[in-house]
Short mmCIF file of C-alpha atoms (C1' of nucleotides) in Angstrom, two decimals:
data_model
loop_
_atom_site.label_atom_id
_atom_site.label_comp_id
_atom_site.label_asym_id
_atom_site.label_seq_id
_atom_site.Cartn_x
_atom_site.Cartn_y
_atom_site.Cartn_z
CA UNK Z 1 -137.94 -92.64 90.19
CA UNK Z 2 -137.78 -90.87 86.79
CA UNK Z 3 -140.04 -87.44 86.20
CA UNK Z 4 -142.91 -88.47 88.88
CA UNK Z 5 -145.46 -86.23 86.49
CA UNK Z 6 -146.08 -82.59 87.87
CA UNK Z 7 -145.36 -79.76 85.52
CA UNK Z 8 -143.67 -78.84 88.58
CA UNK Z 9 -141.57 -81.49 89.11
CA UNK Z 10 -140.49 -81.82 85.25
CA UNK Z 11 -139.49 -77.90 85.42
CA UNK Z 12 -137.79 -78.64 88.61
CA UNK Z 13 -135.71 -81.56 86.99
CA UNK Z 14 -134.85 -79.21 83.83
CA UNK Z 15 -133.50 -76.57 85.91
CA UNK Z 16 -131.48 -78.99 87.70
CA UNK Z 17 -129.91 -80.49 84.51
CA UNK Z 18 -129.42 -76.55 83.20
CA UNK Z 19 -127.45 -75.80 86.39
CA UNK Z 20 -125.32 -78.82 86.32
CA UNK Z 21 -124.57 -77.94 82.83
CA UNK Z 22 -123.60 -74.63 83.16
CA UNK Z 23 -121.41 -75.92 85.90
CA UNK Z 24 -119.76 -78.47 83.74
CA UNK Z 25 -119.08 -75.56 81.29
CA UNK Z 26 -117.38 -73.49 83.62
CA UNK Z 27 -115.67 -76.83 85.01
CA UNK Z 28 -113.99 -77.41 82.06
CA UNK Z 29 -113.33 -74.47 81.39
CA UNK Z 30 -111.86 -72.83 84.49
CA UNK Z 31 -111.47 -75.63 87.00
CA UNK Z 32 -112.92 -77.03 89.87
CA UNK Z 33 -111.23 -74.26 92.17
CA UNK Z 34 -112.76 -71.50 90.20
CA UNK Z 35 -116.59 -73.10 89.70
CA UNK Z 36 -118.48 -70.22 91.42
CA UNK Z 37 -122.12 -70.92 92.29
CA UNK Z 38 -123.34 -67.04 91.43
CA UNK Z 39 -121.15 -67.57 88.29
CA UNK Z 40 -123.61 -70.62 87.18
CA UNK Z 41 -126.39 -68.61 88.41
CA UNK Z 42 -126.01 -66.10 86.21
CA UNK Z 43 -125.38 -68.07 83.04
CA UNK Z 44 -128.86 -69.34 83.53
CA UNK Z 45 -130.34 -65.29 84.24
CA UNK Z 46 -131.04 -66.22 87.82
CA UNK Z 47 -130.10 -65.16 91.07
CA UNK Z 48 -127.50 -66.41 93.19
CA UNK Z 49 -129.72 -67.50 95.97
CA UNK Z 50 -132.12 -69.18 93.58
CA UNK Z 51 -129.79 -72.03 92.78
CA UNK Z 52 -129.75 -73.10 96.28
CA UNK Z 53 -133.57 -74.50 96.07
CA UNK Z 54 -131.65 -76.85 93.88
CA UNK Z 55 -128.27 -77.35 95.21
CA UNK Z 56 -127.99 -76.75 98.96
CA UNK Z 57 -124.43 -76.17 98.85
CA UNK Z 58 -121.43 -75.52 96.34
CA UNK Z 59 -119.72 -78.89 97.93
CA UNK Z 60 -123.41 -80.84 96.87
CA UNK Z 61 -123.18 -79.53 93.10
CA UNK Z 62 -119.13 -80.74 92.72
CA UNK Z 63 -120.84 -83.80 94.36
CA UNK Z 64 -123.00 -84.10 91.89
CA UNK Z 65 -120.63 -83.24 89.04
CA UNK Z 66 -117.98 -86.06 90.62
CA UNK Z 67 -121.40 -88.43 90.08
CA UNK Z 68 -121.40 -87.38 86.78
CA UNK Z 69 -118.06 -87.69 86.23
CA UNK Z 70 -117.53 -91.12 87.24
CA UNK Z 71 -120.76 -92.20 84.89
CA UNK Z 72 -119.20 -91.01 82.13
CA UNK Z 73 -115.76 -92.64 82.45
CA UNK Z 74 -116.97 -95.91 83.58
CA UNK Z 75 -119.36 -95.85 80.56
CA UNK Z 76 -116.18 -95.04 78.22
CA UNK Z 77 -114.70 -97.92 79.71
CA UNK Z 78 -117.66 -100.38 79.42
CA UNK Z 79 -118.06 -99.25 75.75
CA UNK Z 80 -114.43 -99.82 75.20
CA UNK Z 81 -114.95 -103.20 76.74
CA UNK Z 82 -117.99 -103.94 74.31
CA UNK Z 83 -116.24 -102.94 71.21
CA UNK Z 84 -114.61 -105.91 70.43
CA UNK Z 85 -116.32 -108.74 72.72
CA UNK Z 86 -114.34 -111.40 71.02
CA UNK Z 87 -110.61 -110.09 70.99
CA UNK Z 88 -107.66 -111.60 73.25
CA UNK Z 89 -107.90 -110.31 76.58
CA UNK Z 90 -104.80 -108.50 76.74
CA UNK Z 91 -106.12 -106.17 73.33
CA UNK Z 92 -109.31 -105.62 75.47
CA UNK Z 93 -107.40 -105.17 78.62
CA UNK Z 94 -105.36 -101.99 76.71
CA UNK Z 95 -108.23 -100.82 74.80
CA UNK Z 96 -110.09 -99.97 78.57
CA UNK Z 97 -107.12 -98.56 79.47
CA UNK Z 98 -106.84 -96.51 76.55
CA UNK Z 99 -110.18 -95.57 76.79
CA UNK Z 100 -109.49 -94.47 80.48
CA UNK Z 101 -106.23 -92.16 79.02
CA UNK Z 102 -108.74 -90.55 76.22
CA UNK Z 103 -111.74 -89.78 78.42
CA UNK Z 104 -108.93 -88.04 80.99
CA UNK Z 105 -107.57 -86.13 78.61
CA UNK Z 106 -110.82 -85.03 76.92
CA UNK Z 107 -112.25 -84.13 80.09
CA UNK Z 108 -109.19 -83.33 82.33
CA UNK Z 109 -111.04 -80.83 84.78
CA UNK Z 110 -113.47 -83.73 85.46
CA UNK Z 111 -110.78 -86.08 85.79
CA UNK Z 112 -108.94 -83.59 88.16
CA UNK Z 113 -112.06 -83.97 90.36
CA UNK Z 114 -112.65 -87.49 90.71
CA UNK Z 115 -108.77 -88.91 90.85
CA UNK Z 116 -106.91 -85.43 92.16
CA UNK Z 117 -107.24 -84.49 95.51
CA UNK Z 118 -110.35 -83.95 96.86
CA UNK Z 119 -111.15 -80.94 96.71
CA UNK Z 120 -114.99 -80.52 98.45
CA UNK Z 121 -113.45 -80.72 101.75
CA UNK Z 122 -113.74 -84.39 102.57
CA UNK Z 123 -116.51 -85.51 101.49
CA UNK Z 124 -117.15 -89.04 99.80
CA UNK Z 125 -120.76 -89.87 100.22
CA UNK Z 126 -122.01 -93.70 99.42
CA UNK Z 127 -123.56 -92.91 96.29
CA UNK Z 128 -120.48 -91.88 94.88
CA UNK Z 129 -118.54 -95.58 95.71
CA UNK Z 130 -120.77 -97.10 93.73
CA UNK Z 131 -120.04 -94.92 90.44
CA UNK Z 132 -116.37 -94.95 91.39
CA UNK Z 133 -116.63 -98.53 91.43
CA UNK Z 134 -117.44 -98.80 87.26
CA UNK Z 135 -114.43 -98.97 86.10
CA UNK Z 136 -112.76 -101.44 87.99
CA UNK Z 137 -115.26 -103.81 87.79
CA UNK Z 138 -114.62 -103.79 83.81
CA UNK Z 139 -111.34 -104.54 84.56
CA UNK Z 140 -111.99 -107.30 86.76
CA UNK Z 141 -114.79 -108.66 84.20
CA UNK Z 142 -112.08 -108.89 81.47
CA UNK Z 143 -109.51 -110.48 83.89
CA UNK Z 144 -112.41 -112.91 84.81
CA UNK Z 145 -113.59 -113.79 81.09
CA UNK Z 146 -109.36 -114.53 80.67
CA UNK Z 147 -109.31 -116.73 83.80
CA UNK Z 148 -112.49 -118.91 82.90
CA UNK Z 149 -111.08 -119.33 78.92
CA UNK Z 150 -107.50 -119.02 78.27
CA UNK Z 151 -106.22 -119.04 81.66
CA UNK Z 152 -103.84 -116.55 83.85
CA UNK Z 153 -100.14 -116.45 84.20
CA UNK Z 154 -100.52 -116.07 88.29
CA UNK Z 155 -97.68 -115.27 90.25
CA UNK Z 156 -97.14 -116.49 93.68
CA UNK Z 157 -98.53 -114.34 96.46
CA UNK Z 158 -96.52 -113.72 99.74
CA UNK Z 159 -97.89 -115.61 102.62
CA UNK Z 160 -98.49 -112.08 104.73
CA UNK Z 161 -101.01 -111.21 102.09
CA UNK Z 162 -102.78 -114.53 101.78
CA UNK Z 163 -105.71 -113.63 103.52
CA UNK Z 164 -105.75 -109.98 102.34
CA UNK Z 165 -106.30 -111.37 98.49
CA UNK Z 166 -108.82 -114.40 100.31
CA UNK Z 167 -110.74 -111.23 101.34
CA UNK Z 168 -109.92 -109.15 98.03
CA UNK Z 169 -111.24 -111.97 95.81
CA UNK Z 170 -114.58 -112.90 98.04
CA UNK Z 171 -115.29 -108.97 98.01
CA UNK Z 172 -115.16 -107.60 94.73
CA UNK Z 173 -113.24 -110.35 92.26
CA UNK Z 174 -115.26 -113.58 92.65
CA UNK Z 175 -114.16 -116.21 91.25
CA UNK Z 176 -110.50 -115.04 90.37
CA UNK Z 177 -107.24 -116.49 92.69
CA UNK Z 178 -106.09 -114.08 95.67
CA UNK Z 179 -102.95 -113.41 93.78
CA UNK Z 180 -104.85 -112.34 90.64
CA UNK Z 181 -107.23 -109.76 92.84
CA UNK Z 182 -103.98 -108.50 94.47
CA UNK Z 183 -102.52 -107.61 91.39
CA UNK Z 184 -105.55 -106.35 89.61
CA UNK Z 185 -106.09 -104.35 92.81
CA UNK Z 186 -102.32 -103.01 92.12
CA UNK Z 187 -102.68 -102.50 88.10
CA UNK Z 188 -105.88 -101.06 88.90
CA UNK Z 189 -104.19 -98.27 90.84
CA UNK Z 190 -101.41 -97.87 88.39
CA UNK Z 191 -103.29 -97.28 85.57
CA UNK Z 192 -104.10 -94.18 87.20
CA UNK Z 193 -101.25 -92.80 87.97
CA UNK Z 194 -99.66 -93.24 84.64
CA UNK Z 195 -103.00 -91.38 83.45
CA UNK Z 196 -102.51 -88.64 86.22
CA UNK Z 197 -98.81 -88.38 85.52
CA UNK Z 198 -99.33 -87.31 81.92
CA UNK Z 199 -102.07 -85.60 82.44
CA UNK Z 200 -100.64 -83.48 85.55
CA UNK Z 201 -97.98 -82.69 83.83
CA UNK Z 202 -95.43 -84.96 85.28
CA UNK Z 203 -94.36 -86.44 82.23
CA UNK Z 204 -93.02 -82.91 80.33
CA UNK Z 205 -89.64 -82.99 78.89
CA UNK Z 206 -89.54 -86.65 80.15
CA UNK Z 207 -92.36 -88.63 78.08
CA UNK Z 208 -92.48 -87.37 73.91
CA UNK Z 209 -94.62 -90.53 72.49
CA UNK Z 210 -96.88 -90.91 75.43
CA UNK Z 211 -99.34 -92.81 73.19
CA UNK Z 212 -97.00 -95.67 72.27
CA UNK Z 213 -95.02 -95.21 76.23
CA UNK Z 214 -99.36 -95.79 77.58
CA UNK Z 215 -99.80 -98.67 74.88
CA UNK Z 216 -96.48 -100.29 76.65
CA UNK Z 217 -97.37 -99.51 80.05
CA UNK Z 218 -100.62 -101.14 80.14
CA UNK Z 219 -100.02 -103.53 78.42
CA UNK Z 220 -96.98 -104.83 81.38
CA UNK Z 221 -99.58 -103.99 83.95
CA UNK Z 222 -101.90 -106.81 81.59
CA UNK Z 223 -99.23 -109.07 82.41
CA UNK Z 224 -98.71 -108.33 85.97
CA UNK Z 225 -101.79 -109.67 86.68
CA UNK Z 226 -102.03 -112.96 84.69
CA UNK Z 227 -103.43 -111.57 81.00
CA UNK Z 228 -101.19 -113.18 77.90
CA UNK H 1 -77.02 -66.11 97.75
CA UNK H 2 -77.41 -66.49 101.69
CA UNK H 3 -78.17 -63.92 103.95
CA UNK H 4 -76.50 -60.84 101.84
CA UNK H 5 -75.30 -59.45 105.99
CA UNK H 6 -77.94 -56.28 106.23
CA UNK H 7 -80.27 -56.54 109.50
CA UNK H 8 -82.80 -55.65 107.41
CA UNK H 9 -82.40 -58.63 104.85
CA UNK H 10 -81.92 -60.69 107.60
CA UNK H 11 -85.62 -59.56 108.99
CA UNK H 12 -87.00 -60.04 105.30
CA UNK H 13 -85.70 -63.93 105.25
CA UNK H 14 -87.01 -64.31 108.44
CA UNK H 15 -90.81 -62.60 108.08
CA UNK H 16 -90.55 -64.62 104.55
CA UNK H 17 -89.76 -67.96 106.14
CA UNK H 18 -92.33 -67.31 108.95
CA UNK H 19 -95.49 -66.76 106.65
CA UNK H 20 -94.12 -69.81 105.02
CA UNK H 21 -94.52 -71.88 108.21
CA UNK H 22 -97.79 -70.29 109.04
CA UNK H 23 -98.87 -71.16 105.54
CA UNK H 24 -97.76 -74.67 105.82
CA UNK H 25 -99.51 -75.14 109.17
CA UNK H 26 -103.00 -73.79 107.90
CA UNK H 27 -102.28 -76.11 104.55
CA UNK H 28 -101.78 -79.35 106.84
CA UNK H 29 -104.69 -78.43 108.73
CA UNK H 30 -107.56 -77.04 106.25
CA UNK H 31 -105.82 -78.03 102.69
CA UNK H 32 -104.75 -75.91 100.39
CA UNK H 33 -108.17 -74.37 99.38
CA UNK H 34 -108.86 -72.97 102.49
CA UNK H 35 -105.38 -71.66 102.52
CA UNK H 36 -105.91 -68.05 102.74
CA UNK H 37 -103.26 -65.14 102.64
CA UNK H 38 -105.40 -63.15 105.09
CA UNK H 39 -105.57 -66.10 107.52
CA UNK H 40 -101.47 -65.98 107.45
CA UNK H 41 -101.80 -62.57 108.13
CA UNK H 42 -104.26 -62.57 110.64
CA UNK H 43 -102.01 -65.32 112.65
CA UNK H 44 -98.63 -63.40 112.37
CA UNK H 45 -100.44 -60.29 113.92
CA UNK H 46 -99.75 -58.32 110.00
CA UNK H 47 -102.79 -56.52 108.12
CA UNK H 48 -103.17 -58.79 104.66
CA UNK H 49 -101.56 -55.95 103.01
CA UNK H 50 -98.33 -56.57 104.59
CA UNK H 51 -97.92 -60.15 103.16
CA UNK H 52 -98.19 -59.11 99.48
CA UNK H 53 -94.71 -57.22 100.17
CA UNK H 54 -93.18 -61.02 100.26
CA UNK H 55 -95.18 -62.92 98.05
CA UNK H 56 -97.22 -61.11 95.07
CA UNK H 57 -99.66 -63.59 94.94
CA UNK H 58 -101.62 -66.27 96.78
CA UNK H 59 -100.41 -68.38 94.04
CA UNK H 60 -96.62 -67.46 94.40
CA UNK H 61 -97.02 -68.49 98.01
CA UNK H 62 -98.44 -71.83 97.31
CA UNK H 63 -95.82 -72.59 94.48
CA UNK H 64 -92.94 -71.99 97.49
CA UNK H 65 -94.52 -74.16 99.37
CA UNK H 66 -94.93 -76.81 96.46
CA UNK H 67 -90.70 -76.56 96.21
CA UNK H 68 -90.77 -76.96 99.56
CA UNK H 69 -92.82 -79.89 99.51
CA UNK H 70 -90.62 -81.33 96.60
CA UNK H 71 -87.49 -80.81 98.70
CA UNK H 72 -89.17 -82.76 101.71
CA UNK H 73 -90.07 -85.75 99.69
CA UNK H 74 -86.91 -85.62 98.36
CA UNK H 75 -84.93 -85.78 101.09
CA UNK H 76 -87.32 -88.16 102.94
CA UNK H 77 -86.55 -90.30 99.90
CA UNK H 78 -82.65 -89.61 100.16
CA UNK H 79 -82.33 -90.55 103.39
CA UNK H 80 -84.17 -94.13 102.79
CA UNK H 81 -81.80 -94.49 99.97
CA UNK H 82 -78.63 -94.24 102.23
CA UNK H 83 -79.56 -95.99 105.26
CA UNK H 84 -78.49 -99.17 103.93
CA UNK H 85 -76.48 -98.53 101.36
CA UNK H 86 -74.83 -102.08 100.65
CA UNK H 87 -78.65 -103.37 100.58
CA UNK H 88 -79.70 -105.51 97.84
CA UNK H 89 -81.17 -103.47 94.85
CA UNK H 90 -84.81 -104.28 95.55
CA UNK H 91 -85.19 -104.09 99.29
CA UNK H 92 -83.00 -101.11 98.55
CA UNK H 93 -85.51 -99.69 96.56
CA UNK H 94 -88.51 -101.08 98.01
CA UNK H 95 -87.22 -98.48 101.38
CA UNK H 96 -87.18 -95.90 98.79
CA UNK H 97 -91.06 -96.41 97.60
CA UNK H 98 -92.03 -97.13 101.55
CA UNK H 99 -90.60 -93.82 102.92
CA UNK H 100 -92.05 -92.08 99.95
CA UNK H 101 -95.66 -93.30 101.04
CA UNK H 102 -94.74 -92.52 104.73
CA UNK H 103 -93.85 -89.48 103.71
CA UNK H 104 -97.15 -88.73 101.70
CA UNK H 105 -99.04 -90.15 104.58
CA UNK H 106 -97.63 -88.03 107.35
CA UNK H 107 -98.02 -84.66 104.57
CA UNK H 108 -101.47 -85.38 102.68
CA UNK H 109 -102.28 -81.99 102.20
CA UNK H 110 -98.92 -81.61 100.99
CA UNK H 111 -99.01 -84.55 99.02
CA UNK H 112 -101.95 -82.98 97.59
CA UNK H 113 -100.52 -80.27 96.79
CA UNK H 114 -97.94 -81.54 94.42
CA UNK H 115 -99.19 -84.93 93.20
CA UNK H 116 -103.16 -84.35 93.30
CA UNK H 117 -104.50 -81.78 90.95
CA UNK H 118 -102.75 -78.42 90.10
CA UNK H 119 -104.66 -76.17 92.25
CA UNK H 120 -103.46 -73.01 91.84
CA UNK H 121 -104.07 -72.68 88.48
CA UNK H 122 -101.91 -73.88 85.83
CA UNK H 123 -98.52 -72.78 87.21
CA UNK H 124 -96.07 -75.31 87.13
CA UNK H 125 -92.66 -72.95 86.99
CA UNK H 126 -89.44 -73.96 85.87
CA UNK H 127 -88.22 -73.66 89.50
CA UNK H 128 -90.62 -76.36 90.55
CA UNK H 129 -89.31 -79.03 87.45
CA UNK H 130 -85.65 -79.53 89.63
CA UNK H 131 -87.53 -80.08 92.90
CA UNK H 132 -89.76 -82.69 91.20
CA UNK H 133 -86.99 -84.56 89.93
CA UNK H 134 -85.38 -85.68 93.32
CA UNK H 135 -87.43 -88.93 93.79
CA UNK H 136 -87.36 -89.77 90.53
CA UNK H 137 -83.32 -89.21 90.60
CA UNK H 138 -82.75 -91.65 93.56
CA UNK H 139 -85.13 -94.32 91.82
CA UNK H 140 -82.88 -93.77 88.87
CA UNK H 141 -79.68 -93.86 91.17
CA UNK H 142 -80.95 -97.26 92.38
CA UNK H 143 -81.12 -98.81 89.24
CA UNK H 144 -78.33 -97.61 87.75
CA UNK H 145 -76.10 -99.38 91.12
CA UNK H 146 -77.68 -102.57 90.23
CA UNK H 147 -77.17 -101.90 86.26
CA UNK H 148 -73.30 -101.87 87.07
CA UNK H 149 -73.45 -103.98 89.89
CA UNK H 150 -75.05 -107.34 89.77
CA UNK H 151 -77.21 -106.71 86.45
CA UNK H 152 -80.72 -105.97 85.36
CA UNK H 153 -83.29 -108.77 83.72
CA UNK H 154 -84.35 -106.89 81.10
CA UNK H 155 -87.29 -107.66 79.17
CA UNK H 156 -87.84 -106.23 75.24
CA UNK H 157 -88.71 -102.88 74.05
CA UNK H 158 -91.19 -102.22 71.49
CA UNK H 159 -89.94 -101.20 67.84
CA UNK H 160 -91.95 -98.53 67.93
CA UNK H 161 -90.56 -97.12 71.84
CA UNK H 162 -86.99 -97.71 70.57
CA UNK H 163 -86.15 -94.03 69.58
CA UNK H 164 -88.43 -92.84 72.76
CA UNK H 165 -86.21 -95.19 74.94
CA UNK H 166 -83.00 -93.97 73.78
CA UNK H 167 -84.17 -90.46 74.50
CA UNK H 168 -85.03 -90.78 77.84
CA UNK H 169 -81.75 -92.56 78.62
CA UNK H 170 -79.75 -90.29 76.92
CA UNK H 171 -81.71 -87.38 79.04
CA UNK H 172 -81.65 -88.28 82.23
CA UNK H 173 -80.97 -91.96 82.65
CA UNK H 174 -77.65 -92.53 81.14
CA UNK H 175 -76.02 -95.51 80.71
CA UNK H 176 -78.98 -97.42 81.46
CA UNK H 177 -80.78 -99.57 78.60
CA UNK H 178 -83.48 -98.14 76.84
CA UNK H 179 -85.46 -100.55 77.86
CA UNK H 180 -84.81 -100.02 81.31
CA UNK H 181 -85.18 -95.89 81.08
CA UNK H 182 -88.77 -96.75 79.89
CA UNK H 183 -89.91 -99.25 82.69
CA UNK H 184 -88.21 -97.16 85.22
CA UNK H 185 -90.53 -94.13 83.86
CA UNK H 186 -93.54 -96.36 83.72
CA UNK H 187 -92.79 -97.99 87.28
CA UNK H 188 -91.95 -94.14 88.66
CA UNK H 189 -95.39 -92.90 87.63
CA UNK H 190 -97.03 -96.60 88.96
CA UNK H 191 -95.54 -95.91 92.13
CA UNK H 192 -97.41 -92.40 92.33
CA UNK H 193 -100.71 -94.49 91.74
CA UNK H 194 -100.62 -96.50 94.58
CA UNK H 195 -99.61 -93.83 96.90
CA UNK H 196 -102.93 -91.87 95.46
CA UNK H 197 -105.36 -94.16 95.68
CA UNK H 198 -104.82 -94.79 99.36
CA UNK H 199 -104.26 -90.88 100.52
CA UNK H 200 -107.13 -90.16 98.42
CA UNK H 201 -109.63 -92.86 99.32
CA UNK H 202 -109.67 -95.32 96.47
CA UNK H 203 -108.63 -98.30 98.59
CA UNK H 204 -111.75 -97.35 101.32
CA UNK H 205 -113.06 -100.83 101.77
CA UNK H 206 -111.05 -102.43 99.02
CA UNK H 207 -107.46 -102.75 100.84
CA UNK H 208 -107.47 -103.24 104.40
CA UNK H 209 -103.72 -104.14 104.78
CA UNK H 210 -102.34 -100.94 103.23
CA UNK H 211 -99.03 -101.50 104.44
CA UNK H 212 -98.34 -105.40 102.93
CA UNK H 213 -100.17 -104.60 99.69
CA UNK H 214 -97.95 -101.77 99.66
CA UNK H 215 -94.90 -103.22 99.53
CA UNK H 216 -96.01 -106.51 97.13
CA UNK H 217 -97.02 -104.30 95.15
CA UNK H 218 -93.74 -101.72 95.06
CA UNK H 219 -91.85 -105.15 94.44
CA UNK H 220 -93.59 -106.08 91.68
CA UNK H 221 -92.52 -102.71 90.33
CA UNK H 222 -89.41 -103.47 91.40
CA UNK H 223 -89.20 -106.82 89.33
CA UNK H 224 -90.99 -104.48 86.65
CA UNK H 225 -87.51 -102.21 85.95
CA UNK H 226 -85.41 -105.79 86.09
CA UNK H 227 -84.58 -105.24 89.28
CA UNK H 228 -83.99 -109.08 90.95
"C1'" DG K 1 -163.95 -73.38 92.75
"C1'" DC K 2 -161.43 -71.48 96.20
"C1'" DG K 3 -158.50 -70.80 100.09
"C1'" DA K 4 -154.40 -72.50 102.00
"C1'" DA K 5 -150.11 -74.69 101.77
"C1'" DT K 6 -146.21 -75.17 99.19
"C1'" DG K 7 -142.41 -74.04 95.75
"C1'" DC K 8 -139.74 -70.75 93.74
"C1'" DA K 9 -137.45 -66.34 92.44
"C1'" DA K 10 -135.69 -62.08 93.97
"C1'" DG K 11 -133.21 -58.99 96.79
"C1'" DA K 12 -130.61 -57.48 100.68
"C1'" DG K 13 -127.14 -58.56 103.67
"C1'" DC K 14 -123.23 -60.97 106.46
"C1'" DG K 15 -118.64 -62.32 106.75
"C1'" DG K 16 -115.06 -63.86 104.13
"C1'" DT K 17 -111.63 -63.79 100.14
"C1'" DG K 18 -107.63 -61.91 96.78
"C1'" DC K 19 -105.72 -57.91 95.51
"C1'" DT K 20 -104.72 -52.75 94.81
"C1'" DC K 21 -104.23 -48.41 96.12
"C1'" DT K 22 -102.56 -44.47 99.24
"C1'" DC K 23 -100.49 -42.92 103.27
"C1'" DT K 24 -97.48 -43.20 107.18
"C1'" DT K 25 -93.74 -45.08 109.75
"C1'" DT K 26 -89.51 -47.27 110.17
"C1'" DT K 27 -84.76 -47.98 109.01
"C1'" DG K 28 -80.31 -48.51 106.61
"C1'" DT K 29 -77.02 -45.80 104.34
"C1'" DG K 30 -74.54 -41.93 101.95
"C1'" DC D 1 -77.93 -36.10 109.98
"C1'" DA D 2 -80.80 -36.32 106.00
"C1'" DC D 3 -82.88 -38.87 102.58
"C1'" DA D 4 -84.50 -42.61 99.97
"C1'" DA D 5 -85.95 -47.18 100.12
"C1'" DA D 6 -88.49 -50.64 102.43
"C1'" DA D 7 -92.20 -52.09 105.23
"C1'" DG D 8 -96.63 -51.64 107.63
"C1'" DA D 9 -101.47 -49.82 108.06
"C1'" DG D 10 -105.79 -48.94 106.39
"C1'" DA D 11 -109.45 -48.24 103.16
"C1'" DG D 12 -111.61 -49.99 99.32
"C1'" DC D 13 -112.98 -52.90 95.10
"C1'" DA D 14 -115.04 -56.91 93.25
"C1'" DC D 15 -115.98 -61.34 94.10
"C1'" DC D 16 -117.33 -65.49 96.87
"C1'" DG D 17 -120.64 -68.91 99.79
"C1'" DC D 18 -124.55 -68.70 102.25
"C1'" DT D 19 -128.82 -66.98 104.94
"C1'" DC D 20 -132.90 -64.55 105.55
"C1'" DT D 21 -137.05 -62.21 104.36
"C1'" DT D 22 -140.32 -60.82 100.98
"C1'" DG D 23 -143.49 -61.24 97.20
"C1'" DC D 24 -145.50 -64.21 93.58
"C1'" DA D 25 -147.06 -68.38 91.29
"C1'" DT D 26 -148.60 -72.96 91.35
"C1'" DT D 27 -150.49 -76.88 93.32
"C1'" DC D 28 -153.43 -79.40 96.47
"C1'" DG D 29 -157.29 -80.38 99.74
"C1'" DC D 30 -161.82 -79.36 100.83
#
DNA sequence: GCGAATGCAAGAGCGGTGCTCTCTTTTGTG
DNA sequence: CACAAAAGAGAGCACCGCTCTTGCATTCGC
């Protein structure tokens, strides 16, 4: 799976790695809409046509990059998570979150391309549900860790949706009441848009202390689903 | 400000409001990247050239249609707001959040357009800042009824959101508690989220019952702002 | 060890894009 | 009616994604 020997192959990994660097560069630094594959191709002193031995198509490197791009957050999150094992859930509920908010706004071209609109067409391979997937199971893991020690505040859960949480909770949140994966499912989502509001731009000349207005926000989504 | 009489004003507003429409048709078909001025052109039977004597720039068209956008939510949200206007203050606003996701479902690209990332750059004109505020107003508007009508359950404000509180109410939710102007911020932005993640994907194989989760969860935000 | 198969870079080229010029035609108005 | 302003037409520039063919190097099978 990793460098299968060849000099070949090793080069051919390298040059991968240089072009998706290069087009992280110019990610950040232009945007998604303006990441030009003869642009990347010429950072690295090679032709245009050359890069597509490696990349088959512009929509297959932002691919690629969105990969990326989910790794990195979910790892933020999961390191967030680790920091401070033994804290109160709702601390380590907002500290994910917060680390969520930082890695966005250190790396808001990325985030633009994983949580804005989708802007490779339509195209959301497999491989990238499973990276996608990182951060929300560190949420659910410190709901879980709350509901097997402390306990959860659970609020009741209208009949319509019963089975929809049954279903929600077998799926993804084992272990956790259908109300709880309902409203994780819910907080889940919310967290992101109070990250894409800010960092959109929604929030000008109507959010000043966004730090301490995210450090409230998430912290009433940890109580909307159970966390005291 | 209207029509200023001359026929040939009269054929500017009309050519202008025509590569508008042509515009929005190629955005709800192929998104707004593969918006392209020359593709208007093309369909209206002009030479490209022609179009740049309406709108300077490929961008300029795409912010127009980003007001327009705006305006459509708007109204769309309006309208839900005065259909039953001696409602109770959550189902009240609970129409509000459905016809805003009804509206985002029926106009992805244009949902894109204004809530996903900022594609044309980083242009976010004054112009556009009144359009954006519609939905949020009527949200507001909601609130504020049942503020002076049968009362909000209020829950405490953080010392250190006080001052940030009293800001936003004073700027553009007045006479509503501070506490209130900053849940009603947080729940506006929450609402966004949810809409999002299912136009964009997030809830592929993770909700299956858009439409009930939907609404729990817009109630919740309800309760969220006091709202009973 | 050597020829053949394979991998890779280079270049030209196609159709498309946004945008800018110049030139001509149309048209409203003094 | 004449003239100036507005609008359209066309060519052209630089860029884009992508394809194809052509040489060259490396690797593999015999």
């Amino acid at each position: 799976m990793s460098t299968p020997q060849g000099a070949r192959a090793r080069a051919r990994t390298e040059v991968t790695v240089a072009i998706k660097e290069a087009a992280r560069r110019q990610l950040a630094e232009e945007g998604a809409a303006k990441l030009s594959l003869r642009a990347v191709a010429r950072e690295l002193g090679m032709v245009s046509s050359a890069v597509y031995r490696y990349f088959p198509s512009r929509d297959e490197l932002l691919t690629a990059l969105i990969i990326d791009a989910y790794d990195s957050l979910g790892e933020a999150a999961e390191k967030a998570r680790d920091t401070d094992p033994g804290a109160a859930p709702v601390p380590r509920w907002t500290a994910v979150c917060e680390a969520v908010r930082g890695w966005a706004l250190t790396h808001p071209h990325e985030y633009a391309l994983i949580y804005g609109s989708p802007v490779p067409g339509y195209s959301a391979p497999e491989t990238t549900i499973r990276a996608a997937a990182r951060v929300g199971l560190v949420l659910i893991g410190i709901v879980r860790d709350a509901h097997e020690g402390p306990g959860l505040a659970t609020l009741p859960l209208p009949a319509a949706l019963r089975p929809e949480g049954e279903r929600m909770a077998a799926d993804f949140a084992s272990g956790l009441p259908a109300e709880v994966a309902v409203a994780l499912t819910a907080a889940w989502a919310q967290l992101f848009g109070l990250v894409g509001f800010e960092l959109f731009g929604q929030f000008h000349k109507v959010v000043e202390d966004r730090e301490a207005f995210f450090r409230h926000a998430v912290t009433g989504l940890a109580h909307g689903v159970g966390l005291r």
